[in-house]
């Protein structure tokens, strides 16, 4: 499915009689490979508007389109639950500007949609996870990042599953407009 193609989204959604949960998790993960490389096109002062728009399209427009298509289905089938995957970097300016800004915007969209659809049995929340450790990450990166995390490590694969299950379930039935931050204490 192409999150930037409304017809593509509709073709997928039409296969289902009812949609209980939508998880929006698309983003372009641009990186500044070397912070000392002053010629990197991911740097704010050199980023082209086309690059900005491309990253924002996937990270924000994709969420908007998927939510809009799915919400119209949810409104005809009794409601549902939307979970937007933001990032702990939404409130930290660490990555290139497009990643942090698109994730911050998802928090705003979450809050807006949560109040807009609350009386129509559609809950909207977000999860802001931190990075997940994998053995392919450079040792220097892992060492530097874990030194910033009070728990002293990155997340392990599967550690966000419980939060997603909670947000999808009736255990969070009275919760809308919230953002769960899971970052090992980094944002504290």
CSV table of C-alpha atoms in Angstrom, one decimal:
chain,number,residue,atom,x,y,z
A,1,UNK,CA,0.0,0.0,0.0
A,2,UNK,CA,1.2,3.5,-0.9
A,3,UNK,CA,0.4,5.8,2.0
A,4,UNK,CA,0.6,8.8,-0.4
A,5,UNK,CA,-2.0,7.3,-2.8
A,6,UNK,CA,-5.6,7.6,-1.6
A,7,UNK,CA,-6.8,5.0,-4.1
A,8,UNK,CA,-4.2,2.5,-2.9
A,9,UNK,CA,-5.3,3.0,0.7
A,10,UNK,CA,-9.0,2.6,-0.2
A,11,UNK,CA,-8.3,-0.6,-2.1
A,12,UNK,CA,-6.8,-2.1,1.0
A,13,UNK,CA,-9.5,-0.8,3.4
A,14,UNK,CA,-12.3,-2.0,1.1
A,15,UNK,CA,-11.1,-5.6,1.8
A,16,UNK,CA,-12.3,-5.3,5.4
A,17,UNK,CA,-15.8,-5.1,6.7
A,18,UNK,CA,-14.7,-3.2,9.8
A,19,UNK,CA,-11.4,-1.6,10.9
A,20,UNK,CA,-10.9,-1.6,14.6
A,21,UNK,CA,-7.4,-0.2,14.7
A,22,UNK,CA,-5.2,1.9,12.5
A,23,UNK,CA,-1.5,2.2,13.3
A,24,UNK,CA,0.2,5.0,11.4
A,25,UNK,CA,4.0,4.2,11.3
A,26,UNK,CA,5.4,5.6,8.0
A,27,UNK,CA,8.3,8.0,7.9
A,28,UNK,CA,11.5,8.7,6.0
A,29,UNK,CA,14.4,8.2,8.3
A,30,UNK,CA,16.9,10.7,7.0
A,31,UNK,CA,20.2,10.9,8.7
A,32,UNK,CA,23.1,13.2,8.9
A,33,UNK,CA,25.8,10.6,8.5
A,34,UNK,CA,28.6,12.8,9.8
A,35,UNK,CA,27.6,15.8,11.9
A,36,UNK,CA,30.9,17.4,10.9
A,37,UNK,CA,30.1,17.1,7.2
A,38,UNK,CA,29.0,20.7,6.4
A,39,UNK,CA,28.0,19.7,2.9
A,40,UNK,CA,25.3,17.2,3.8
A,41,UNK,CA,22.0,17.9,2.1
A,42,UNK,CA,20.2,16.8,5.3
A,43,UNK,CA,21.6,19.8,7.2
A,44,UNK,CA,19.0,22.6,7.7
A,45,UNK,CA,21.1,25.3,6.0
A,46,UNK,CA,21.5,23.2,2.9
A,47,UNK,CA,18.3,21.3,2.7
A,48,UNK,CA,16.3,21.8,-0.5
A,49,UNK,CA,12.6,22.5,-0.3
A,50,UNK,CA,12.0,19.4,-2.4
A,51,UNK,CA,13.8,17.3,0.2
A,52,UNK,CA,11.7,18.9,3.0
A,53,UNK,CA,8.5,18.2,1.1
A,54,UNK,CA,9.4,14.6,0.3
A,55,UNK,CA,10.1,13.8,4.0
A,56,UNK,CA,7.0,15.6,5.3
A,57,UNK,CA,4.9,14.0,2.6
A,58,UNK,CA,5.6,10.5,3.9
A,59,UNK,CA,5.7,11.3,7.6
A,60,UNK,CA,2.7,13.6,7.8
A,61,UNK,CA,0.6,13.5,4.6
A,62,UNK,CA,0.7,9.7,4.7
A,63,UNK,CA,-0.7,9.7,8.2
A,64,UNK,CA,-3.4,12.3,7.3
A,65,UNK,CA,-4.5,10.3,4.2
A,66,UNK,CA,-4.5,6.9,5.9
A,67,UNK,CA,-6.4,8.4,8.9
A,68,UNK,CA,-8.9,10.1,6.7
A,69,UNK,CA,-9.7,7.0,4.7
A,70,UNK,CA,-9.9,4.8,7.7
A,71,UNK,CA,-11.9,7.2,9.8
A,72,UNK,CA,-14.6,7.4,7.2
A,73,UNK,CA,-14.9,3.6,7.5
A,74,UNK,CA,-14.8,3.7,11.3
A,75,UNK,CA,-17.6,6.3,11.3
A,76,UNK,CA,-19.9,3.9,9.5
A,77,UNK,CA,-19.0,0.9,11.6
A,78,UNK,CA,-19.3,2.1,15.1
A,79,UNK,CA,-15.9,3.7,15.8
A,80,UNK,CA,-12.3,2.5,16.3
A,81,UNK,CA,-8.9,3.4,17.5
A,82,UNK,CA,-6.0,5.2,15.7
A,83,UNK,CA,-2.4,5.0,17.0
A,84,UNK,CA,0.1,7.4,15.5
A,85,UNK,CA,3.8,6.4,16.0
A,86,UNK,CA,5.7,9.5,16.8
A,87,UNK,CA,9.2,9.5,18.3
A,88,UNK,CA,11.1,10.5,21.4
A,89,UNK,CA,12.9,12.8,19.0
A,90,UNK,CA,9.7,14.9,18.4
A,91,UNK,CA,10.7,16.9,21.4
A,92,UNK,CA,14.5,16.7,20.9
A,93,UNK,CA,16.2,18.3,17.9
A,94,UNK,CA,18.7,15.5,17.2
A,95,UNK,CA,17.9,14.2,13.7
A,96,UNK,CA,17.5,16.2,10.6
A,97,UNK,CA,14.8,18.8,10.9
A,98,UNK,CA,12.2,16.9,8.8
A,99,UNK,CA,12.1,13.9,11.1
A,100,UNK,CA,11.7,15.9,14.3
A,101,UNK,CA,9.2,18.3,12.8
A,102,UNK,CA,7.1,15.5,11.2
A,103,UNK,CA,7.0,13.6,14.4
A,104,UNK,CA,6.1,16.7,16.4
A,105,UNK,CA,3.3,17.4,13.9
A,106,UNK,CA,2.0,13.9,14.5
A,107,UNK,CA,1.6,14.8,18.2
A,108,UNK,CA,-0.5,17.8,17.2
A,109,UNK,CA,-2.6,15.8,14.7
A,110,UNK,CA,-3.2,13.2,17.4
A,111,UNK,CA,-4.5,15.8,19.8
A,112,UNK,CA,-6.7,17.4,17.2
A,113,UNK,CA,-8.2,14.2,16.0
A,114,UNK,CA,-8.7,12.9,19.5
A,115,UNK,CA,-11.0,15.8,20.4
A,116,UNK,CA,-12.6,16.0,17.0
A,117,UNK,CA,-13.7,12.3,17.0
A,118,UNK,CA,-14.1,11.6,20.7
A,119,UNK,CA,-17.9,11.9,20.7
A,120,UNK,CA,-18.0,9.5,17.7
A,121,UNK,CA,-16.3,6.5,19.5
A,122,UNK,CA,-13.0,7.0,17.8
A,123,UNK,CA,-9.9,7.2,20.1
A,124,UNK,CA,-6.6,8.7,18.8
A,125,UNK,CA,-3.4,8.3,20.8
A,126,UNK,CA,0.3,8.3,20.0
A,127,UNK,CA,3.4,6.3,21.0
A,128,UNK,CA,6.8,8.0,21.1
A,129,UNK,CA,9.4,5.3,21.1
A,130,UNK,CA,13.1,5.6,21.3
A,131,UNK,CA,15.6,3.7,19.1
A,132,UNK,CA,15.7,0.0,19.1
A,133,UNK,CA,19.1,-1.7,19.4
A,134,UNK,CA,20.3,-4.0,16.6
A,135,UNK,CA,23.7,-5.5,16.1
A,136,UNK,CA,24.2,-3.6,12.8
A,137,UNK,CA,24.4,-0.2,14.6
A,138,UNK,CA,27.9,1.3,14.9
A,139,UNK,CA,29.4,0.8,18.4
A,140,UNK,CA,30.2,4.5,18.7
A,141,UNK,CA,26.6,5.5,18.0
A,142,UNK,CA,25.2,2.9,20.5
A,143,UNK,CA,27.7,4.0,23.2
A,144,UNK,CA,27.0,7.7,22.8
A,145,UNK,CA,23.2,7.2,22.7
A,146,UNK,CA,23.1,4.8,25.7
A,147,UNK,CA,25.1,7.3,27.7
A,148,UNK,CA,22.2,9.7,27.3
A,149,UNK,CA,19.6,7.2,28.5
A,150,UNK,CA,19.2,6.8,32.3
A,151,UNK,CA,18.4,3.1,31.8
A,152,UNK,CA,21.8,2.8,30.1
A,153,UNK,CA,20.6,1.0,27.0
A,154,UNK,CA,18.5,1.2,23.9
A,155,UNK,CA,15.1,-0.6,23.6
A,156,UNK,CA,15.2,-4.2,22.7
A,157,UNK,CA,13.0,-5.7,20.0
A,158,UNK,CA,9.5,-6.3,21.2
A,159,UNK,CA,9.6,-3.9,24.2
A,160,UNK,CA,7.0,-1.6,22.6
A,161,UNK,CA,4.5,-4.4,21.9
A,162,UNK,CA,2.9,-4.1,25.3
A,163,UNK,CA,2.2,-0.4,24.8
A,164,UNK,CA,0.7,-1.0,21.4
A,165,UNK,CA,-1.5,-3.9,22.8
A,166,UNK,CA,-2.6,-1.5,25.6
A,167,UNK,CA,-3.5,1.3,23.2
A,168,UNK,CA,-5.4,-1.2,21.0
A,169,UNK,CA,-7.3,-2.7,23.8
A,170,UNK,CA,-10.2,-1.7,26.0
A,171,UNK,CA,-7.7,-1.3,28.9
A,172,UNK,CA,-7.2,2.2,27.4
A,173,UNK,CA,-10.9,2.8,26.6
A,174,UNK,CA,-11.0,6.1,28.5
A,175,UNK,CA,-7.8,7.4,26.9
A,176,UNK,CA,-7.7,9.7,23.9
A,177,UNK,CA,-5.2,12.4,22.9
A,178,UNK,CA,-2.4,10.9,25.0
A,179,UNK,CA,1.2,10.3,24.0
A,180,UNK,CA,3.1,7.5,25.7
A,181,UNK,CA,6.8,8.2,25.7
A,182,UNK,CA,9.0,5.1,26.0
A,183,UNK,CA,12.6,6.2,25.9
A,184,UNK,CA,14.4,4.7,28.9
A,185,UNK,CA,14.1,8.0,30.7
A,186,UNK,CA,15.9,10.0,28.1
A,187,UNK,CA,13.3,12.8,28.0
A,188,UNK,CA,13.1,13.2,31.7
